[in-house]
């Protein structure tokens, strides 16, 4: 049904997800519960914005937002996907959902996601790899992933920065600050003598022996975000500590990654990685060297079907593209004002949706959607990319040691692009992209 997550079947019956339920039901075409859910969805969309410069783009934003809402249970953070093997909260994915909600003025949902993440945060400022919707960590042996600390801090900063209700933003900033401060302290403490966080698991969820870009880049964005929050809260000591750590980390990234074209890790031969987009807008100001590295990575990571691989060292089927990684190239291009490039990625994503229009997690060599749909991470990234068309997304400032932000380049001009609409659907029971044993998948 238009502007809702209620499906009208070929026999005119309706299928929908009742409130506080995890199982959809199929009912008659005049069922009051289904019709009420559809009507409420339209009201919810009307309370925020639907990014897009034309009807088709707004349609995809609308579907992506409704998918994110569908995946966000009351009182919890956004789940990665609807299938039982994806129905967990990854702090990384949920942080992006919070940013997408904030970018479209759905601040209540944004703060709900962030509050959940703050409540499940470990006492040392980090997070488990993933959580059940009730807030308990998933005990599958995965080590904590430090990039979550960076993404949470960035998302919290993004939420209050974009909130037009200043009184609410101030309350939420002060409420979330203890979690941001604990995360920032953990990030500062993680930096080694050379200035980089240690090796470990990043968004690939496979460990690297040396420091990796998928952790270092979001930690830099998180520290800059925490420093700006501390400055606004007049916590000068914290602001100085986090800005100095961010500058120390930035210098290390320049030494260890920039000089080699921003590879996946400091290990020789690790190859290009989609994480290079984490160094570009909206996570950092435009940088000519980074843009060149993004362009080079795009050429190296292009799969035969037109989408993107996570990295040159990716050991799974090289004919399979991944929609989150493809969407990241779209986001950095959109936020940087590179219209033609962003449109190419967004059009490819639009052309490779499921039969109902959802973004799947991956696309096989034949161009068919695989894994789960909707996938929250892709939906959130696409919403942010479309939001960047209409006005520049805020970028965490890089502070000098005197507490003043370095001047950033002028915001890029808005981007135009074309997309098609999406809807929710589980398309296949395949493991999430992380290459882990079947017993603990996805």
Short mmCIF file of C-alpha atoms in Angstrom, two decimals:
data_model
loop_
_atom_site.label_atom_id
_atom_site.label_comp_id
_atom_site.label_asym_id
_atom_site.label_seq_id
_atom_site.Cartn_x
_atom_site.Cartn_y
_atom_site.Cartn_z
CA UNK A 1 0.00 0.00 0.00
CA UNK A 2 1.31 3.50 -0.77
CA UNK A 3 3.63 5.06 1.79
CA UNK A 4 3.45 2.11 4.16
CA UNK A 5 4.96 -1.27 4.97
CA UNK A 6 1.61 -3.00 4.46
CA UNK A 7 1.64 -5.34 1.45
CA UNK A 8 -1.40 -5.91 -0.75
CA UNK A 9 -1.26 -9.47 -2.11
CA UNK A 10 -2.49 -10.68 -5.47
CA UNK A 11 -5.77 -11.89 -3.92
CA UNK A 12 -6.32 -8.40 -2.40
CA UNK A 13 -5.57 -9.56 1.16
CA UNK A 14 -3.17 -7.52 3.25
CA UNK A 15 -0.01 -8.61 5.01
CA UNK A 16 1.49 -6.47 7.73
CA UNK A 17 3.44 -6.47 10.98
CA UNK A 18 1.25 -5.62 13.98
CA UNK A 19 2.68 -3.38 16.69
CA UNK A 20 4.95 -5.14 19.20
CA UNK A 21 5.04 -8.27 17.03
CA UNK A 22 7.87 -10.00 15.20
CA UNK A 23 5.64 -12.11 12.95
CA UNK A 24 3.61 -10.69 10.04
CA UNK A 25 -0.05 -11.60 9.63
CA UNK A 26 -2.26 -11.89 6.54
CA UNK A 27 -5.74 -10.39 6.84
CA UNK A 28 -8.70 -9.28 4.72
CA UNK A 29 -8.50 -6.17 2.56
CA UNK A 30 -10.67 -4.19 4.98
CA UNK A 31 -8.92 -5.23 8.19
CA UNK A 32 -8.93 -2.22 10.57
CA UNK A 33 -5.55 -3.10 12.07
CA UNK A 34 -3.77 -3.18 8.72
CA UNK A 35 -5.46 -0.01 7.49
CA UNK A 36 -4.56 1.78 10.73
CA UNK A 37 -0.90 0.77 10.40
CA UNK A 38 -0.81 2.08 6.82
CA UNK A 39 -2.41 5.37 7.82
CA UNK A 40 -0.02 5.80 10.75
CA UNK A 41 2.97 5.22 8.46
CA UNK A 42 1.85 8.07 6.23
CA UNK A 43 1.48 10.35 9.25
CA UNK A 44 4.95 9.39 10.44
CA UNK A 45 6.50 10.24 7.08
CA UNK A 46 4.70 13.58 7.13
CA UNK A 47 6.30 14.51 10.44
CA UNK A 48 9.75 14.46 8.85
CA UNK A 49 11.31 15.05 5.45
CA UNK A 50 11.68 12.72 2.49
CA UNK A 51 14.93 13.56 0.66
CA UNK A 52 15.07 13.64 -3.11
CA UNK A 53 15.12 16.10 -5.97
CA UNK A 54 12.42 14.29 -7.94
CA UNK A 55 9.53 11.87 -7.40
CA UNK A 56 11.60 8.75 -7.95
CA UNK A 57 14.25 9.79 -5.44
CA UNK A 58 11.62 10.68 -2.88
CA UNK A 59 10.03 7.31 -3.44
CA UNK A 60 13.27 5.49 -2.60
CA UNK A 61 13.80 7.70 0.46
CA UNK A 62 10.29 6.97 1.59
CA UNK A 63 10.72 3.22 1.29
CA UNK A 64 14.14 3.26 2.93
CA UNK A 65 12.85 5.27 5.88
CA UNK A 66 9.88 2.96 6.34
CA UNK A 67 12.20 -0.03 6.15
CA UNK A 68 14.41 1.49 8.85
CA UNK A 69 11.38 2.16 10.98
CA UNK A 70 10.15 -1.38 10.44
CA UNK A 71 13.52 -2.66 11.67
CA UNK A 72 13.49 -0.45 14.79
CA UNK A 73 11.47 -2.15 17.55
CA UNK A 74 9.92 0.05 20.20
CA UNK A 75 12.52 0.85 22.84
CA UNK A 76 15.38 -0.78 20.95
CA UNK A 77 17.92 0.08 18.29
CA UNK A 78 17.63 -0.74 14.60
CA UNK A 79 18.10 -4.37 13.64
CA UNK A 80 20.39 -5.25 10.76
CA UNK A 81 17.64 -7.09 8.87
CA UNK A 82 14.32 -8.89 9.29
CA UNK A 83 15.52 -12.47 8.94
CA UNK A 84 16.23 -14.28 12.21
CA UNK A 85 19.94 -14.46 11.40
CA UNK A 86 20.10 -10.69 10.86
CA UNK A 87 17.68 -9.69 13.62
CA UNK A 88 20.37 -8.32 15.93
CA UNK A 89 21.65 -4.85 16.72
CA UNK A 90 25.09 -4.17 15.29
CA UNK A 91 26.20 -0.87 16.89
CA UNK A 92 27.81 0.13 13.61
CA UNK A 93 24.66 -0.36 11.52
CA UNK A 94 22.41 1.15 14.18
CA UNK A 95 24.55 4.29 14.43
CA UNK A 96 24.00 4.92 10.73
CA UNK A 97 20.27 4.37 11.17
CA UNK A 98 20.29 7.01 13.93
CA UNK A 99 22.03 9.44 11.57
CA UNK A 100 19.54 8.73 8.79
CA UNK A 101 16.61 9.34 11.13
CA UNK A 102 18.20 12.59 12.27
CA UNK A 103 18.90 13.71 8.70
CA UNK A 104 15.19 13.40 7.93
CA UNK A 105 13.95 15.07 11.14
CA UNK A 106 12.79 11.86 12.80
CA UNK A 107 14.68 12.79 15.94
CA UNK A 108 12.57 10.72 18.31
CA UNK A 109 13.68 7.52 16.55
CA UNK A 110 17.25 8.79 16.27
CA UNK A 111 17.55 9.39 19.99
CA UNK A 112 15.82 6.10 20.76
CA UNK A 113 18.51 4.22 18.85
CA UNK A 114 21.31 6.21 20.48
CA UNK A 115 19.83 5.82 23.97
CA UNK A 116 19.68 2.05 23.47
CA UNK A 117 23.32 1.95 22.40
CA UNK A 118 24.34 4.09 25.38
CA UNK A 119 22.54 1.77 27.79
CA UNK A 120 24.20 -1.40 26.47
CA UNK A 121 27.68 0.16 26.33
CA UNK A 122 30.33 -1.70 28.32
CA UNK A 123 31.93 0.00 31.30
CA UNK A 124 35.20 0.36 29.37
CA UNK A 125 33.44 2.46 26.70
CA UNK A 126 33.24 -0.21 24.01
CA UNK A 127 30.48 -2.45 22.72
CA UNK A 128 30.01 -6.13 22.00
CA UNK A 129 29.94 -7.01 18.31
CA UNK A 130 26.15 -7.28 18.35
CA UNK A 131 23.13 -7.39 20.71
CA UNK A 132 19.74 -8.99 21.05
CA UNK A 133 16.80 -6.55 20.89
CA UNK A 134 16.47 -6.84 24.68
CA UNK A 135 19.96 -5.39 25.08
CA UNK A 136 21.83 -8.56 26.00
CA UNK A 137 25.05 -9.18 24.04
CA UNK A 138 25.20 -12.05 21.59
CA UNK A 139 27.63 -14.58 23.08
CA UNK A 140 29.19 -15.98 19.93
CA UNK A 141 32.84 -15.37 20.67
CA UNK A 142 33.29 -12.28 18.54
CA UNK A 143 35.66 -9.70 19.95
CA UNK A 144 34.51 -6.09 20.49
CA UNK A 145 34.98 -3.89 17.43
CA UNK A 146 36.47 -0.49 18.19
CA UNK A 147 34.94 1.20 15.16
CA UNK A 148 31.58 1.09 17.01
CA UNK A 149 32.94 3.67 19.47
CA UNK A 150 33.73 5.99 16.59
CA UNK A 151 30.44 5.51 14.79
CA UNK A 152 28.37 5.99 17.97
CA UNK A 153 30.18 9.22 18.83
CA UNK A 154 29.76 10.52 15.28
CA UNK A 155 26.05 9.59 15.19
CA UNK A 156 25.37 11.24 18.55
CA UNK A 157 27.14 14.40 17.36
CA UNK A 158 25.23 14.27 14.07
CA UNK A 159 21.89 13.91 15.87
CA UNK A 160 22.16 16.97 18.08
CA UNK A 161 23.90 19.01 15.35
CA UNK A 162 20.94 18.53 13.01
CA UNK A 163 18.17 18.88 15.62
CA UNK A 164 16.34 22.19 15.07
CA UNK A 165 14.80 22.08 18.56
CA UNK A 166 17.75 23.44 20.50
CA UNK A 167 16.35 22.75 23.95
CA UNK A 168 15.76 19.08 23.08
CA UNK A 169 19.17 18.85 21.42
CA UNK A 170 20.87 20.25 24.51
CA UNK A 171 19.08 17.79 26.79
CA UNK A 172 19.98 14.87 24.55
CA UNK A 173 23.58 15.99 24.18
CA UNK A 174 23.97 16.07 27.95
CA UNK A 175 22.15 12.74 28.28
CA UNK A 176 24.35 11.03 25.69
CA UNK A 177 27.56 12.74 26.76
CA UNK A 178 28.60 10.10 29.36
CA UNK A 179 28.43 7.42 26.66
CA UNK A 180 30.30 9.57 24.16
CA UNK A 181 32.94 10.44 26.76
CA UNK A 182 33.43 6.78 27.68
CA UNK A 183 33.70 5.86 24.00
CA UNK A 184 36.16 8.69 23.35
CA UNK A 185 38.29 7.67 26.34
CA UNK A 186 38.38 4.12 24.98
CA UNK A 187 39.45 5.41 21.58
CA UNK A 188 42.18 7.61 23.08
CA UNK A 189 43.49 4.74 25.18
CA UNK A 190 43.55 2.46 22.12
CA UNK A 191 46.08 4.58 20.23
CA UNK A 192 49.51 3.02 20.22
CA UNK A 193 52.89 4.82 20.29
CA UNK A 194 52.63 5.35 16.52
CA UNK A 195 49.22 6.96 16.85
CA UNK A 196 47.04 4.22 15.37
CA UNK A 197 44.51 1.92 17.07
CA UNK A 198 45.56 -1.75 17.10
CA UNK A 199 44.63 -4.36 14.56
CA UNK A 200 41.39 -6.23 15.04
CA UNK A 201 37.99 -6.69 13.47
CA UNK A 202 36.37 -3.84 11.57
CA UNK A 203 33.26 -3.87 9.40
CA UNK A 204 34.54 -7.03 7.68
CA UNK A 205 34.35 -8.70 11.11
CA UNK A 206 37.60 -10.49 10.39
CA UNK A 207 40.75 -9.47 12.29
CA UNK A 208 43.79 -7.84 10.75
CA UNK A 209 47.27 -8.31 12.18
CA UNK A 210 48.12 -4.63 11.79
CA UNK A 211 46.01 -1.49 12.19
CA UNK A 212 43.25 -1.20 9.59
CA UNK A 213 41.61 1.75 7.90
CA UNK A 214 38.11 0.45 8.72
CA UNK A 215 38.86 1.18 12.39
CA UNK A 216 41.25 4.12 12.21
CA UNK A 217 38.97 6.27 10.05
CA UNK A 218 35.80 6.01 12.18
CA UNK A 219 37.89 6.47 15.34
CA UNK A 220 39.19 9.75 13.89
CA UNK A 221 35.64 10.87 13.05
CA UNK A 222 34.48 9.82 16.51
CA UNK A 223 37.25 11.69 18.32
CA UNK A 224 36.59 14.85 16.31
CA UNK A 225 32.88 14.53 17.08
CA UNK A 226 33.56 14.02 20.79
CA UNK A 227 35.91 17.03 20.85
CA UNK A 228 33.21 19.23 19.31
CA UNK A 229 30.60 17.98 21.80
CA UNK A 230 33.00 18.64 24.66
CA UNK A 231 33.64 22.15 23.37
CA UNK A 232 29.91 22.91 23.22
CA UNK A 233 29.51 21.54 26.75
CA UNK A 234 32.46 23.72 27.90
CA UNK A 235 34.47 20.70 28.99
CA UNK A 236 37.82 22.16 27.97
CA UNK A 237 40.02 19.37 29.30
CA UNK A 238 38.05 16.72 27.43
CA UNK A 239 37.95 18.85 24.29
CA UNK A 240 41.72 19.29 24.35
CA UNK A 241 42.37 15.60 25.03
CA UNK A 242 40.15 14.37 22.22
CA UNK A 243 41.26 16.98 19.69
CA UNK A 244 44.93 16.23 20.40
CA UNK A 245 44.28 12.50 20.07
CA UNK A 246 42.43 13.07 16.80
CA UNK A 247 45.32 15.15 15.48
CA UNK A 248 47.81 12.48 16.60
CA UNK A 249 45.74 9.83 14.84
CA UNK A 250 45.38 11.96 11.73
CA UNK A 251 49.14 12.35 11.49
CA UNK A 252 49.53 8.58 11.85
CA UNK A 253 46.98 7.98 9.09
CA UNK A 254 48.96 10.32 6.86
CA UNK A 255 52.21 8.47 7.60
CA UNK A 256 50.99 4.90 7.52
CA UNK A 257 48.09 5.00 5.04
CA UNK A 258 48.19 8.12 2.86
CA UNK A 259 51.75 7.52 1.70
CA UNK A 260 50.64 4.13 0.34
CA UNK A 261 47.34 5.15 -1.22
CA UNK A 262 45.14 4.34 1.81
CA UNK A 263 45.20 0.51 1.74
CA UNK A 264 43.10 -1.71 3.99
CA UNK A 265 45.79 -2.19 6.62
CA UNK A 266 49.40 -1.39 7.39
CA UNK A 267 50.32 -4.89 6.29
CA UNK A 268 52.13 -4.86 2.96
CA UNK A 269 49.92 -5.94 0.08
CA UNK A 270 46.59 -5.56 1.89
CA UNK A 271 45.13 -3.72 -1.11
CA UNK A 272 42.40 -1.15 -1.58
CA UNK A 273 39.39 -1.07 0.74
CA UNK A 274 35.97 0.57 0.59
CA UNK A 275 36.74 2.05 4.03
CA UNK A 276 38.67 4.83 2.29
CA UNK A 277 35.25 6.49 2.00
CA UNK A 278 35.28 6.87 5.80
CA UNK A 279 37.98 9.55 5.34
CA UNK A 280 35.77 11.59 2.99
CA UNK A 281 32.66 13.73 3.54
CA UNK A 282 30.45 13.55 5.52
CA UNK A 283 32.97 12.13 8.00
CA UNK A 284 35.82 14.54 7.23
CA UNK A 285 36.40 17.63 5.07
CA UNK A 286 37.25 17.15 1.41
CA UNK A 287 40.84 16.19 0.73
CA UNK A 288 42.35 15.89 -2.75
CA UNK A 289 44.51 12.88 -1.82
CA UNK A 290 41.54 11.06 -0.32
CA UNK A 291 39.38 11.77 -3.37
CA UNK A 292 42.11 10.36 -5.60
CA UNK A 293 42.33 7.27 -3.39
CA UNK A 294 38.54 6.83 -3.52
CA UNK A 295 38.68 6.98 -7.31
CA UNK A 296 41.47 4.42 -7.39
CA UNK A 297 39.67 2.13 -4.95
CA UNK A 298 36.53 2.32 -7.08
CA UNK A 299 38.41 1.06 -10.11
CA UNK A 300 40.04 -1.77 -8.16
CA UNK A 301 36.96 -2.90 -6.27
CA UNK A 302 34.47 -2.89 -9.14
CA UNK A 303 32.79 -6.29 -9.50
CA UNK A 304 31.87 -7.64 -12.95
CA UNK A 305 28.18 -6.90 -12.31
CA UNK A 306 28.89 -3.19 -11.72
CA UNK A 307 28.74 -2.99 -7.93
CA UNK A 308 31.55 -2.88 -5.38
CA UNK A 309 33.53 -5.40 -3.37
CA UNK A 310 34.58 -4.60 0.21
CA UNK A 311 38.27 -4.80 -0.67
CA UNK A 312 40.96 -6.32 -2.85
CA UNK A 313 41.70 -8.82 -0.10
CA UNK A 314 38.08 -10.00 0.06
CA UNK A 315 38.13 -13.81 -0.04
CA UNK A 316 34.53 -14.50 -0.93
CA UNK A 317 33.09 -14.76 -4.45
CA UNK A 318 34.56 -11.83 -6.43
CA UNK A 319 31.55 -11.81 -8.76
CA UNK A 320 29.22 -10.79 -5.88
CA UNK A 321 28.73 -7.08 -5.14
CA UNK A 322 27.83 -5.68 -1.73
CA UNK A 323 25.26 -2.93 -1.47
CA UNK A 324 26.58 -1.21 1.71
CA UNK A 325 30.01 -0.78 0.15
CA UNK A 326 28.52 0.44 -3.12
CA UNK A 327 26.35 2.87 -1.18
CA UNK A 328 29.40 4.25 0.63
CA UNK A 329 30.92 5.28 -2.68
CA UNK A 330 27.60 6.97 -3.47
CA UNK A 331 27.56 8.77 -0.12
CA UNK A 332 31.09 10.15 -0.32
CA UNK A 333 30.50 11.28 -3.91
CA UNK A 334 27.17 12.90 -3.01
CA UNK A 335 28.54 14.63 0.10
CA UNK A 336 31.53 15.86 -1.93
CA UNK A 337 29.41 17.27 -4.76
CA UNK A 338 30.51 14.78 -7.41
CA UNK A 339 27.11 14.49 -9.10
CA UNK A 340 27.83 12.22 -12.04
CA UNK A 341 29.74 9.71 -9.93
CA UNK A 342 27.11 9.57 -7.20
CA UNK A 343 24.33 9.12 -9.75
CA UNK A 344 26.12 6.14 -11.29
CA UNK A 345 26.26 4.30 -7.98
CA UNK A 346 22.73 5.24 -6.97
CA UNK A 347 21.33 4.14 -10.31
CA UNK A 348 23.11 0.81 -10.00
CA UNK A 349 21.63 0.29 -6.53
CA UNK A 350 18.18 1.20 -7.83
CA UNK A 351 18.51 -1.26 -10.70
CA UNK A 352 19.46 -4.16 -8.43
CA UNK A 353 16.69 -4.23 -5.86
CA UNK A 354 14.42 -7.08 -4.94
CA UNK A 355 11.13 -7.70 -6.71
CA UNK A 356 9.40 -5.39 -4.20
CA UNK A 357 12.10 -2.76 -4.38
CA UNK A 358 14.12 -3.35 -1.20
CA UNK A 359 17.86 -2.99 -1.02
CA UNK A 360 19.37 -6.47 -0.55
CA UNK A 361 22.70 -6.99 1.12
CA UNK A 362 24.42 -8.32 -1.97
CA UNK A 363 24.01 -8.95 -5.70
CA UNK A 364 25.22 -12.17 -7.29
CA UNK A 365 27.11 -12.58 -10.56
CA UNK A 366 23.84 -12.84 -12.48
CA UNK A 367 22.62 -9.53 -11.10
CA UNK A 368 20.11 -11.11 -8.72
CA UNK A 369 19.56 -9.95 -5.10
CA UNK A 370 20.87 -12.24 -2.38
CA UNK A 371 20.90 -12.43 1.45
CA UNK A 372 18.32 -10.34 3.34
CA UNK A 373 16.22 -7.35 2.41
CA UNK A 374 15.72 -4.73 3.58
CA UNK A 375 19.21 -4.34 4.94
CA UNK A 376 19.34 -1.44 7.40
CA UNK A 377 22.88 -0.31 6.71
CA UNK A 378 22.31 0.18 2.98
CA UNK A 379 18.96 1.88 3.57
CA UNK A 380 20.54 4.36 5.99
CA UNK A 381 23.51 5.15 3.77
CA UNK A 382 21.25 5.77 0.77
CA UNK A 383 19.03 8.11 2.81
CA UNK A 384 22.11 10.10 3.83
CA UNK A 385 23.34 10.20 0.22
CA UNK A 386 19.99 11.56 -0.95
CA UNK A 387 19.83 14.05 1.91
CA UNK A 388 23.21 15.39 0.79
CA UNK A 389 21.64 16.37 -2.54
CA UNK A 390 19.53 19.08 -0.97
CA UNK A 391 21.89 20.54 1.59
CA UNK A 392 25.43 19.74 2.72
CA UNK A 393 25.67 17.23 5.54
CA UNK A 394 27.50 18.46 8.68
CA UNK A 395 31.12 17.34 9.01
CA UNK A 396 32.92 16.94 12.37
CA UNK A 397 35.46 19.77 12.62
CA UNK A 398 39.16 19.15 13.11
CA UNK A 399 40.20 21.26 16.11
CA UNK A 400 43.56 22.81 16.68
CA UNK A 401 45.13 22.49 20.11
CA UNK A 402 43.86 25.97 20.96
CA UNK A 403 40.30 24.67 20.82
CA UNK A 404 39.43 26.40 17.56
CA UNK A 405 38.30 24.39 14.54
CA UNK A 406 40.44 24.43 11.44
CA UNK A 407 38.70 26.13 8.53
CA UNK A 408 36.94 23.64 6.26
CA UNK A 409 36.40 23.99 2.53
CA UNK A 410 33.13 25.55 1.42
CA UNK A 411 30.26 23.03 1.34
CA UNK A 412 29.83 21.33 -2.04
CA UNK A 413 26.88 22.14 -4.24
CA UNK A 414 23.84 19.85 -3.88
CA UNK A 415 23.83 16.69 -5.95
CA UNK A 416 21.14 15.40 -8.27
CA UNK A 417 20.45 11.71 -8.78
CA UNK A 418 17.81 9.26 -9.85
CA UNK A 419 16.52 6.29 -7.89
CA UNK A 420 13.53 3.99 -7.86
CA UNK A 421 11.24 3.07 -4.95
CA UNK A 422 11.82 0.28 -2.46
CA UNK A 423 9.78 -2.01 -0.16
CA UNK A 424 10.58 -4.65 2.40
CA UNK A 425 11.21 -8.33 1.60
CA UNK A 426 13.37 -11.20 2.80
CA UNK A 427 14.80 -12.71 -0.37
CA UNK A 428 17.04 -15.55 0.69
CA UNK A 429 18.46 -17.31 3.71
CA UNK A 430 22.14 -16.69 3.19
CA UNK A 431 24.66 -15.62 5.83
CA UNK A 432 25.58 -12.03 6.43
CA UNK A 433 28.74 -11.00 4.61
CA UNK A 434 31.02 -11.73 7.53
CA UNK A 435 33.03 -14.89 6.81
CA UNK A 436 32.52 -16.71 10.11
CA UNK A 437 31.75 -20.35 10.93
CA UNK A 438 28.25 -21.50 10.14
CA UNK A 439 27.59 -22.16 13.82
CA UNK A 440 27.74 -18.44 14.64
CA UNK A 441 26.50 -16.88 11.43
CA UNK A 442 25.62 -14.39 10.19
#
